[in-house]
Amino acid sequence: MKIVLLLLTFTAACLCADFILDTSLTTKFDHFWERCVGSGHAALALREDYRKHLKLAHDELGFKYVRFHGLFDDDMSVVKMPTDLSKYQYSFFNINSVFDFLLSIGMKPLIELSFMPTAFASGNATTMHYKGNITPPKEYKQWSDLIVAFTRHIIDRYGEQEVSSWPFEVWNEPNLKDVFWTSTQEEYFHFYQATAIAIKSVNNKLQVGGPSTAGSQWIPEFLNFTRHYDVPVDFISTHTYPTDEQPEERNALERITKRTREFVGDLPLYYTEWNCGLVEYGQGDQFHQDSSYTAPYIVSAMGRVGSHVDIFSYWTFSDIFEEQGMPPAPYIGAFGMMTKYGTRKASWRAFELLHKSGNKRIHLSGQDPTVDVLATTDGERNMIFVSNYEILNKVVDFKKKNIKVLGVPPVGKLTLTRVDAENASGYNAWLKMGQPTYPTKEQINIMEESSQLTYNNVVYQLEENGFSFNVSVPPYGLAVIGYKIK
Ligand SMILES: *[C@@H]1O[C@H](CO)[C@@H](O)[C@H](O)[C@H]1NC(C)=O
Ligand SMILES: *[C@@H]1O[C@H](CO)[C@@H](O)[C@H](O)[C@H]1NC(C)=O
Ligand SMILES: *[C@@H]1O[C@H](CO)[C@@H](O)[C@H](O)[C@H]1NC(C)=O
Ligand SMILES: *[C@@H]1O[C@H](CO)[C@@H](O)[C@H](O)[C@H]1NC(C)=O
């Protein structure tokens, strides 16, 4: 008897809707992803196109801080090396130009202290196309003196109050041996200690953190080290990419950030890099950073990791980026949200729509193996994000979902915008034009046109306590429904 009743209840609930939203129940929805965005190396921030793209990322997507490698690289001319090496000079002219620009557009740097100026390096090993030196200092005093001089200089120029809002992160991914650091974990910890002490010697209010590792590694060891030797640490920083772990899994980022939070406790946790997966240009699914794959991925992840992280910095805002050089074609599978020709990709559109979401999250019930629903309100407008994706190489079906909303019906229209293989896709336009390597002005205009968000109206049905509608979402698609409530 009992079993029959349960079955009946279950069937009745299923007939209602696939997802039920209750607008009377909300929780805080922090836009944590807007705090910071990743970028190509520092010297690129001297370029006009980089600056144009970054201002757009700030204005349209709401990013506040930007993080890049290579602030101390030779191409920034920070340490000039005369023939007599003992007479080296500092020059903060290029750094000033970059930081002045960031402040002028309402942004701030999340300072990554890297890489080693050749004048101070203990070896010749370099990383990336732009050849940042990845060896420890030959004399720690030279490095510490540089950190002190740099820190004093920026406080003189920008003021203590401003600079104390800029996090200082020590190095990048020292756990990737011979990719970003030629030495050991022990030496990185020693290097971190020397750097943190140098920064705090200038001003104790400045925030310093590490270990800036790839793959959420070294964190318990780093915390143990800093506690054991009483080394200053104001935040923990690390990175995660879904491709770090094999086999890949759909909700890896949620699982990984939750585990890291358990290690870190109450310290601020800055994920200073992540995106939808690292794949070398020209290998495997080389175009997935250009395709619509990123849009549902990003929105789903933002609905899942927020309670575990304080910063979650997408790598990167633009394809003005040259870790492997800068190939000429607009779509090459590079990480940026905007092509180097300035066309907004699916990832840009996802962040643009998320930026418009409210700061409260609407409670909902219902689930599907490949569909996530995220609903928000700002008290005037509600938005419902429907993402349909799985990791690459898994089958994703076309999905049709019935969504019931408990609460006031739309004032005016219920609108729908899409990001998928056919909608808001400059990439699709480029494929149709035969993948031109050097697009003409006209071809760039066509990509620009195809990358726009367009809005359709959705038919809905009034119900006793609200309303309902149907939405279909193709594989690797994002559908965003919006309406006013006042
Ligand atoms: C680094 O380069 C210099 C100059 O080319 C060379 O003399 C030296 O042997 C190199 N050092 C290492 C460790 O490779
Ligand atoms: C913690 O750090 C100290 C000092 O480096 C070291 O001796 C000890 O083995 C570490 N403990 C763990 C559990 O890593
Ligand atoms: C998405 O693209 C399809 C096919 O081109 C089109 O029919 C539809 O109107 C577009 N939808 C939206 C919401 O723009
Ligand atoms: C949603 O689809 C179902 C089944 O196809 C249909 O009965 C219902 O009327 C649709 N609702 C709306 C608002 O169109």
Coordinates of C-alpha atoms and ligand atoms in Angstrom, one line a residue:
M1 CA 0.0 0.0 0.0
K2 CA 2.7 2.4 1.0
I3 CA 4.7 1.7 -2.1
V4 CA 1.8 2.4 -4.4
L5 CA 1.3 5.8 -2.7
L6 CA 4.9 6.7 -3.2
L7 CA 4.8 5.9 -6.9
L8 CA 1.7 8.0 -7.3
T9 CA 3.3 11.0 -5.7
F10 CA 6.4 10.5 -7.9
T11 CA 4.3 10.4 -11.1
A12 CA 2.3 13.4 -10.1
A13 CA 5.5 15.5 -9.5
C14 CA 6.9 14.4 -12.9
L15 CA 3.8 15.5 -14.7
C16 CA 4.2 19.0 -13.2
A17 CA 7.4 20.1 -14.8
D18 CA 11.0 19.0 -15.3
F19 CA 12.2 21.9 -13.2
I20 CA 10.2 23.9 -10.6
L21 CA 11.4 27.3 -9.5
D22 CA 10.1 28.9 -6.3
T23 CA 10.8 32.6 -6.5
S24 CA 9.8 33.0 -2.8
L25 CA 12.9 31.2 -1.7
T26 CA 16.2 32.9 -2.6
T27 CA 19.8 32.8 -1.4
K28 CA 22.8 35.1 -2.0
F29 CA 24.3 34.8 -5.5
D30 CA 27.8 36.4 -5.3
H31 CA 29.4 37.4 -8.7
F32 CA 32.7 36.0 -7.5
W33 CA 33.9 35.2 -11.0
E34 CA 33.9 39.0 -11.9
R35 CA 36.7 39.7 -9.4
C36 CA 39.5 38.7 -11.7
V37 CA 40.3 37.6 -15.2
G38 CA 43.5 36.1 -16.7
S39 CA 45.5 37.6 -19.5
G40 CA 48.5 37.0 -21.9
H41 CA 51.9 38.1 -20.5
A42 CA 52.5 41.6 -19.1
A43 CA 54.3 43.1 -22.1
L44 CA 51.1 42.6 -24.2
A45 CA 49.4 45.1 -21.9
L46 CA 51.4 47.8 -23.7
R47 CA 49.5 47.0 -27.0
E48 CA 46.6 49.0 -28.2
D49 CA 44.4 46.0 -29.2
Y50 CA 45.0 44.4 -25.8
R51 CA 43.9 47.6 -24.0
K52 CA 40.8 47.9 -26.2
H53 CA 39.8 44.3 -25.4
L54 CA 40.5 44.6 -21.7
K55 CA 38.4 47.8 -21.4
L56 CA 35.5 46.0 -23.1
A57 CA 35.9 43.0 -20.7
H58 CA 35.7 45.4 -17.8
D59 CA 32.7 47.4 -19.2
E60 CA 30.7 44.5 -20.6
L61 CA 31.6 41.6 -18.3
G62 CA 32.4 43.4 -15.0
F63 CA 35.9 42.1 -14.4
K64 CA 37.7 44.1 -11.7
Y65 CA 41.3 42.7 -11.5
V66 CA 43.5 41.2 -14.2
R67 CA 46.4 38.8 -13.7
F68 CA 49.2 38.1 -16.1
H69 CA 52.6 36.4 -16.1
G70 CA 55.9 38.0 -16.8
L71 CA 55.8 41.4 -15.0
F72 CA 59.6 41.2 -14.5
D73 CA 60.5 39.6 -17.8
D74 CA 63.2 41.2 -19.9
D75 CA 60.6 42.5 -22.4
M76 CA 59.3 44.7 -19.6
S77 CA 62.9 46.2 -19.1
V78 CA 62.5 46.1 -15.4
V79 CA 66.1 45.2 -14.7
K80 CA 68.5 46.7 -17.2
M81 CA 71.7 44.7 -17.6
P82 CA 74.8 46.7 -18.4
T83 CA 78.1 45.0 -19.3
D84 CA 79.2 45.4 -15.7
L85 CA 76.6 43.2 -14.1
S86 CA 77.1 44.7 -10.7
K87 CA 75.8 48.0 -12.0
Y88 CA 72.3 46.9 -13.0
Q89 CA 69.5 49.4 -12.9
Y90 CA 65.7 49.1 -12.3
S91 CA 63.2 50.7 -14.6
F92 CA 59.6 50.7 -13.7
F93 CA 58.5 52.8 -16.7
N94 CA 56.7 50.0 -18.5
I95 CA 55.1 48.7 -15.3
N96 CA 53.8 52.2 -14.6
S97 CA 52.3 52.4 -18.1
V98 CA 50.4 49.1 -17.5
F99 CA 49.2 49.9 -14.0
D100 CA 48.3 53.5 -15.0
F101 CA 46.2 52.1 -17.8
L102 CA 44.4 49.5 -15.5
L103 CA 43.5 52.3 -13.1
S104 CA 42.3 54.5 -15.9
I105 CA 39.7 51.9 -17.0
G106 CA 38.6 51.1 -13.4
M107 CA 40.6 47.9 -13.0
K108 CA 43.4 46.8 -10.7
P109 CA 46.3 44.3 -11.0
L110 CA 46.4 41.0 -9.2
I111 CA 50.1 41.0 -9.2
E112 CA 51.9 37.8 -10.1
L113 CA 55.6 38.2 -9.2
S114 CA 57.3 36.5 -12.2
F115 CA 59.6 35.6 -13.9
M116 CA 63.3 36.0 -13.1
P117 CA 65.1 39.0 -14.8
T118 CA 68.0 37.4 -16.7
A119 CA 70.4 39.7 -14.7
F120 CA 69.5 37.8 -11.5
A121 CA 68.8 34.3 -12.9
S122 CA 70.8 31.2 -11.8
G123 CA 70.3 29.5 -15.2
N124 CA 69.2 29.9 -18.8
A125 CA 65.9 27.9 -18.8
T126 CA 63.0 29.8 -20.2
T127 CA 59.3 29.2 -20.7
M128 CA 56.9 30.0 -23.5
H129 CA 57.4 31.7 -26.8
Y130 CA 58.2 35.0 -25.0
K131 CA 61.1 33.3 -23.0
G132 CA 60.4 34.1 -19.4
N133 CA 63.3 32.9 -17.2
I134 CA 62.1 30.2 -14.8
T135 CA 65.2 29.7 -12.7
P136 CA 65.6 30.7 -9.0
P137 CA 67.7 33.8 -8.3
K138 CA 71.4 33.4 -8.3
E139 CA 71.5 35.5 -5.2
Y140 CA 68.4 35.8 -3.1
K141 CA 69.4 39.3 -2.0
Q142 CA 69.2 40.7 -5.5
W143 CA 65.6 39.3 -5.9
S144 CA 64.5 40.6 -2.4
D145 CA 66.0 44.0 -3.2
L146 CA 64.0 44.1 -6.4
I147 CA 60.8 43.2 -4.6
V148 CA 61.4 45.9 -2.0
A149 CA 62.3 48.6 -4.7
F150 CA 59.2 47.6 -6.8
T151 CA 56.9 47.6 -3.8
R152 CA 58.2 51.0 -2.5
H153 CA 57.9 52.4 -6.0
I154 CA 54.2 51.4 -6.5
I155 CA 53.3 52.7 -3.0
D156 CA 54.9 56.0 -3.8
R157 CA 53.1 56.2 -7.1
Y158 CA 49.7 54.8 -6.3
G159 CA 49.4 55.2 -2.5
E160 CA 49.2 52.7 0.3
Q161 CA 45.5 52.5 0.3
E162 CA 45.3 51.5 -3.4
V163 CA 48.2 49.1 -3.4
S164 CA 47.0 47.3 -0.2
S165 CA 44.0 46.2 -2.3
W166 CA 46.3 44.5 -4.9
P167 CA 47.1 40.9 -4.0
F168 CA 50.8 39.8 -4.5
E169 CA 51.0 36.2 -5.7
V170 CA 54.5 34.6 -5.7
W171 CA 55.4 33.1 -9.0
N172 CA 53.3 30.8 -11.3
E173 CA 52.9 27.0 -11.2
P174 CA 56.2 26.1 -9.5
N175 CA 55.0 22.5 -9.3
L176 CA 55.3 22.2 -13.1
K177 CA 59.0 21.2 -13.1
D178 CA 61.0 22.8 -15.9
V179 CA 57.8 24.4 -17.4
F180 CA 57.7 27.3 -14.9
W181 CA 60.3 26.5 -12.2
T182 CA 63.5 24.5 -12.6
S183 CA 63.9 23.8 -8.9
T184 CA 62.2 21.9 -6.1
Q185 CA 59.2 22.4 -3.8
E186 CA 61.6 23.1 -0.9
E187 CA 63.3 25.9 -2.9
Y188 CA 59.9 27.4 -3.9
F189 CA 58.9 27.5 -0.3
H190 CA 62.2 29.3 0.6
F191 CA 61.7 31.7 -2.4
Y192 CA 58.1 32.4 -1.2
Q193 CA 59.4 33.1 2.3
A194 CA 62.1 35.6 1.0
T195 CA 59.5 37.3 -1.2
A196 CA 56.8 37.5 1.5
I197 CA 59.2 38.9 4.0
A198 CA 60.5 41.5 1.5
I199 CA 56.9 42.7 0.8
K200 CA 55.9 42.9 4.4
S201 CA 59.1 44.7 5.3
V202 CA 57.9 47.6 3.1
N203 CA 54.3 47.6 4.3
N204 CA 52.7 45.1 6.6
K205 CA 49.2 45.8 5.1
L206 CA 50.1 44.3 1.7
Q207 CA 48.5 40.9 1.0
V208 CA 50.8 38.1 -0.2
G209 CA 50.0 34.5 -1.1
G210 CA 50.9 31.3 -2.9
P211 CA 51.7 28.6 -3.8
S212 CA 50.1 29.5 -7.2
T213 CA 50.3 25.8 -8.2
A214 CA 48.8 24.0 -11.2
G215 CA 46.2 21.4 -10.4
S216 CA 45.4 22.5 -6.8
Q217 CA 48.7 20.9 -5.7
W218 CA 51.1 21.5 -2.7
I219 CA 48.5 23.3 -0.5
P220 CA 48.6 21.2 2.7
E221 CA 52.5 21.2 2.4
F222 CA 52.5 25.0 1.8
L223 CA 50.2 25.6 4.8
N224 CA 52.3 23.4 7.0
F225 CA 55.5 25.2 5.9
T226 CA 54.1 28.7 6.5
R227 CA 52.7 27.7 9.9
H228 CA 55.9 25.9 11.0
Y229 CA 58.2 28.9 10.1
D230 CA 55.6 31.6 10.8
V231 CA 55.8 32.9 7.2
P232 CA 53.1 35.5 6.3
V233 CA 50.3 34.2 4.0
D234 CA 47.2 36.3 3.4
F235 CA 45.6 34.0 0.8
I236 CA 46.0 30.7 -0.9
S237 CA 46.2 30.7 -4.7
T238 CA 46.1 27.8 -7.1
H239 CA 44.7 26.7 -10.4
T240 CA 42.3 24.1 -11.8
Y241 CA 41.5 22.9 -15.3
P242 CA 39.1 20.1 -16.1
T243 CA 41.8 18.5 -18.2
D244 CA 44.1 18.3 -15.2
E245 CA 42.4 15.0 -14.3
Q246 CA 41.9 11.9 -16.4
P247 CA 39.4 10.7 -17.1
E248 CA 37.6 14.0 -17.3
E249 CA 34.3 14.3 -15.5
R250 CA 31.5 16.7 -15.8
N251 CA 31.5 18.4 -12.4
A252 CA 35.2 18.1 -11.6
L253 CA 35.6 21.8 -10.8
E254 CA 33.0 21.5 -8.0
R255 CA 34.6 18.5 -6.4
I256 CA 38.1 19.9 -6.6
T257 CA 37.3 23.4 -5.3
K258 CA 35.3 21.8 -2.4
R259 CA 38.3 19.6 -1.4
T260 CA 40.7 22.6 -1.6
R261 CA 38.5 24.7 0.6
E262 CA 38.6 21.9 3.2
F263 CA 42.4 22.2 3.3
V264 CA 42.4 26.0 3.4
G265 CA 39.8 26.6 6.1
D266 CA 39.0 30.3 6.5
L267 CA 41.8 31.8 4.5
P268 CA 40.8 33.5 1.3
L269 CA 41.0 31.0 -1.6
Y270 CA 42.0 32.5 -5.0
Y271 CA 41.7 30.3 -8.0
T272 CA 43.8 32.5 -10.2
E273 CA 43.4 30.3 -13.3
W274 CA 40.7 28.0 -14.7
N275 CA 38.9 27.5 -17.9
C276 CA 37.0 24.8 -19.8
G277 CA 40.2 22.7 -20.5
L278 CA 43.7 23.1 -21.7
V279 CA 44.4 21.7 -25.1
E280 CA 47.4 22.7 -27.1
Y281 CA 46.6 24.5 -30.3
G282 CA 46.4 22.0 -33.2
Q283 CA 45.8 19.0 -31.0
G284 CA 42.7 17.0 -30.1
D285 CA 39.6 19.1 -29.9
Q286 CA 41.6 22.1 -30.8
F287 CA 38.6 24.4 -31.4
H288 CA 36.6 23.8 -28.3
Q289 CA 37.6 27.1 -26.8
D290 CA 36.2 28.8 -29.9
S291 CA 33.0 26.8 -30.1
S292 CA 29.7 27.0 -28.1
Y293 CA 31.0 24.3 -25.7
T294 CA 32.3 27.0 -23.3
A295 CA 29.0 28.8 -22.7
P296 CA 27.0 26.0 -20.9
Y297 CA 30.3 24.9 -19.3
I298 CA 31.0 28.3 -17.8
V299 CA 27.4 28.9 -16.6
S300 CA 27.1 25.5 -15.0
A301 CA 30.5 25.9 -13.2
M302 CA 29.5 29.3 -11.9
G303 CA 26.4 27.8 -10.4
R304 CA 28.4 25.1 -8.7
V305 CA 31.8 26.4 -7.3
G306 CA 30.7 29.7 -5.7
S307 CA 30.5 28.5 -2.1
H308 CA 34.1 27.2 -2.2
V309 CA 36.1 30.0 -3.8
D310 CA 36.7 33.8 -3.3
I311 CA 38.3 34.4 -6.7
F312 CA 37.8 32.3 -9.8
S313 CA 39.8 33.9 -12.6
Y314 CA 39.0 32.7 -16.2
W315 CA 42.1 32.2 -18.4
T316 CA 41.9 34.4 -20.5
F317 CA 39.9 37.5 -21.7
S318 CA 41.5 37.8 -25.2
D319 CA 43.4 35.9 -27.8
I320 CA 46.0 38.7 -27.7
F321 CA 48.1 36.1 -26.1
E322 CA 51.3 34.5 -27.1
E323 CA 52.4 31.6 -25.0
Q324 CA 52.8 29.6 -28.2
G325 CA 53.3 32.6 -30.3
M326 CA 50.3 34.3 -32.0
P327 CA 49.0 32.4 -35.1
P328 CA 47.2 34.5 -37.6
A329 CA 43.7 32.8 -37.9
P330 CA 40.9 34.2 -35.8
Y331 CA 39.9 30.8 -34.5
I332 CA 42.8 28.5 -33.4
G333 CA 41.5 27.1 -30.2
A334 CA 43.2 29.8 -28.1
F335 CA 41.8 30.4 -24.6
G336 CA 40.6 34.0 -25.0
M337 CA 37.0 35.0 -24.8
M338 CA 37.5 37.4 -27.7
T339 CA 39.4 36.7 -30.9
K340 CA 42.4 38.8 -31.7
Y341 CA 40.3 40.5 -34.3
G342 CA 37.9 41.6 -31.6
T343 CA 35.0 39.1 -32.1
R344 CA 33.3 38.0 -28.9
K345 CA 33.3 34.2 -28.5
A346 CA 30.7 32.0 -26.8
S347 CA 32.6 32.3 -23.5
W348 CA 32.4 36.1 -23.7
R349 CA 28.6 35.8 -24.2
A350 CA 28.2 33.5 -21.2
F351 CA 30.0 36.0 -18.9
E352 CA 28.1 38.8 -20.4
L353 CA 24.8 37.1 -19.6
L354 CA 26.0 36.1 -16.2
H355 CA 27.0 39.7 -15.5
K356 CA 23.4 40.7 -16.0
S357 CA 22.2 38.0 -13.5
G358 CA 20.8 39.1 -10.2
N359 CA 22.6 38.9 -6.8
K360 CA 20.0 36.4 -5.5
R361 CA 19.6 32.8 -6.6
I362 CA 16.1 31.3 -6.9
H363 CA 15.5 27.9 -5.3
L364 CA 14.7 25.2 -7.7
S365 CA 14.0 21.4 -7.9
G366 CA 14.5 19.0 -10.8
Q367 CA 17.6 17.5 -12.4
D368 CA 18.9 16.0 -15.7
P369 CA 22.2 14.3 -16.3
T370 CA 23.3 17.0 -18.9
V371 CA 21.1 20.0 -18.1
D372 CA 21.7 22.5 -15.3
V373 CA 19.3 25.3 -14.5
L374 CA 20.4 28.4 -12.7
A375 CA 17.8 31.1 -11.8
T376 CA 18.5 34.5 -10.4
T377 CA 16.7 37.7 -9.4
D378 CA 17.7 41.3 -8.7
G379 CA 14.3 42.3 -7.5
E380 CA 13.3 43.7 -10.8
R381 CA 14.2 41.1 -13.4
N382 CA 14.5 37.3 -13.2
M383 CA 16.9 35.3 -15.4
I384 CA 16.8 31.5 -16.0
F385 CA 20.0 30.0 -17.5
V386 CA 19.5 26.5 -19.0
S387 CA 22.8 24.8 -19.9
N388 CA 23.1 21.5 -21.8
Y389 CA 26.6 19.9 -21.9
E390 CA 28.8 17.0 -21.0
I391 CA 32.5 16.8 -21.3
L392 CA 33.8 16.4 -24.8
N393 CA 33.5 13.0 -26.5
K394 CA 30.4 12.1 -24.5
V395 CA 27.0 12.0 -26.1
V396 CA 24.7 14.9 -25.4
D397 CA 21.1 14.8 -26.6
F398 CA 18.9 17.7 -27.8
K399 CA 16.8 18.4 -24.7
K400 CA 13.3 19.9 -24.3
K401 CA 12.4 20.9 -20.8
N402 CA 9.2 22.2 -19.2
I403 CA 9.9 24.8 -16.5
K404 CA 7.4 25.9 -14.0
V405 CA 7.9 29.1 -12.1
L406 CA 6.1 29.7 -8.8
G407 CA 5.7 33.5 -8.4
V408 CA 4.5 36.6 -10.3
P409 CA 4.2 36.1 -14.0
P410 CA 6.2 38.2 -16.5
V411 CA 5.4 41.9 -16.7
G412 CA 5.8 42.3 -20.4
K413 CA 7.5 39.7 -22.5
L414 CA 9.3 36.5 -21.6
T415 CA 12.4 36.6 -23.8
L416 CA 14.9 34.0 -24.8
T417 CA 18.5 34.3 -26.1
R418 CA 20.8 31.5 -27.2
V419 CA 24.5 30.7 -27.3
D420 CA 25.0 27.5 -29.3
A421 CA 26.5 26.2 -32.5
E422 CA 24.2 28.4 -34.6
N423 CA 23.4 31.3 -32.4
A424 CA 25.8 34.1 -31.2
S425 CA 28.6 32.3 -33.0
G426 CA 31.3 34.2 -35.0
Y427 CA 33.0 30.8 -35.2
N428 CA 30.1 29.3 -37.2
A429 CA 30.3 32.2 -39.6
W430 CA 34.1 31.7 -40.0
L431 CA 33.6 28.0 -40.7
K432 CA 31.0 28.8 -43.3
M433 CA 33.3 31.3 -45.0
G434 CA 35.9 28.5 -45.4
Q435 CA 38.1 29.4 -42.4
P436 CA 40.1 32.4 -43.8
T437 CA 43.5 32.7 -42.1
Y438 CA 43.6 36.4 -42.6
P439 CA 40.0 37.6 -42.7
T440 CA 39.2 40.7 -44.7
K441 CA 37.4 43.6 -43.1
E442 CA 34.1 42.4 -44.7
Q443 CA 34.7 38.9 -43.3
I444 CA 35.4 40.3 -39.8
N445 CA 32.1 42.2 -40.0
I446 CA 30.2 39.0 -40.9
M447 CA 31.8 37.3 -37.9
E448 CA 30.9 40.3 -35.7
E449 CA 27.3 40.2 -36.9
S450 CA 27.0 36.5 -36.3
S451 CA 28.4 36.8 -32.8
Q452 CA 25.6 39.1 -31.6
L453 CA 23.0 37.9 -29.1
T454 CA 19.5 38.0 -30.5
Y455 CA 16.2 37.8 -28.5
N456 CA 13.0 35.9 -29.3
N457 CA 9.8 35.9 -27.3
V458 CA 8.7 32.7 -25.5
V459 CA 5.1 31.6 -25.2
Y460 CA 4.1 30.8 -21.6
Q461 CA 1.1 29.4 -19.9
L462 CA -0.4 31.1 -16.8
E463 CA -0.9 28.7 -13.9
E464 CA -2.5 28.9 -10.5
N465 CA 0.6 30.0 -8.6
G466 CA 2.7 31.2 -11.5
F467 CA 3.4 30.2 -15.0
S468 CA 5.2 27.6 -17.1
F469 CA 7.0 27.4 -20.5
N470 CA 9.0 24.9 -22.6
V471 CA 12.5 25.4 -23.7
S472 CA 14.7 23.3 -26.0
V473 CA 18.5 23.3 -25.8
P474 CA 20.8 21.7 -28.3
P475 CA 23.9 19.9 -27.2
Y476 CA 26.6 22.3 -26.0
G477 CA 24.0 25.0 -25.9
L478 CA 23.0 27.7 -23.4
A479 CA 19.4 29.2 -23.4
V480 CA 18.7 32.2 -21.2
I481 CA 15.2 33.2 -20.4
G482 CA 14.5 36.6 -18.9
Y483 CA 11.5 38.7 -17.7
K484 CA 10.7 41.7 -15.6
I485 CA 8.7 41.2 -12.4
K486 CA 7.9 44.9 -11.9
Ligands
LIG1 C1 73.8 29.9 -20.2 O1 74.2 30.7 -21.3 C2 75.5 31.1 -21.3 C3 75.8 32.1 -22.5 O2 75.3 31.5 -23.6 C4 76.5 29.9 -21.3 O3 77.8 30.4 -21.2 C5 76.2 29.1 -20.1 O4 76.9 27.9 -20.1 C6 74.7 28.7 -20.0 N1 74.4 28.1 -18.7 C7 73.7 27.0 -18.6 C8 73.5 26.6 -17.2 O5 73.2 26.4 -19.5
LIG2 C1 55.8 20.4 8.2 O1 56.9 21.2 7.9 C2 58.0 20.9 8.7 C3 59.1 22.0 8.4 O2 59.3 22.1 7.0 C4 58.5 19.5 8.3 O3 59.6 19.2 9.1 C5 57.4 18.5 8.5 O4 57.8 17.3 8.0 C6 56.2 19.0 7.8 N1 55.0 18.1 8.1 C7 54.3 17.6 7.1 C8 53.2 16.7 7.6 O5 54.5 17.8 6.0
LIG3 C1 18.9 30.5 -33.1 O1 19.3 30.1 -34.5 C2 18.2 29.6 -35.2 C3 18.8 29.0 -36.4 O2 19.5 30.0 -37.1 C4 17.1 30.6 -35.4 O3 16.0 30.0 -36.0 C5 16.6 31.1 -34.0 O4 15.7 32.2 -34.1 C6 17.8 31.6 -33.2 N1 17.3 31.8 -31.8 C7 17.5 32.9 -31.1 C8 16.9 32.9 -29.8 O5 18.2 33.8 -31.5
LIG4 C1 4.9 22.5 -23.2 O1 4.9 21.2 -23.9 C2 3.9 20.4 -23.5 C3 4.1 19.0 -24.1 O2 4.6 19.1 -25.4 C4 2.5 21.0 -23.9 O3 1.5 20.2 -23.4 C5 2.4 22.4 -23.2 O4 1.2 23.0 -23.6 C6 3.6 23.2 -23.5 N1 3.5 24.4 -22.8 C7 3.6 25.7 -23.3 C8 3.5 26.8 -22.4 O5 3.7 25.8 -24.5

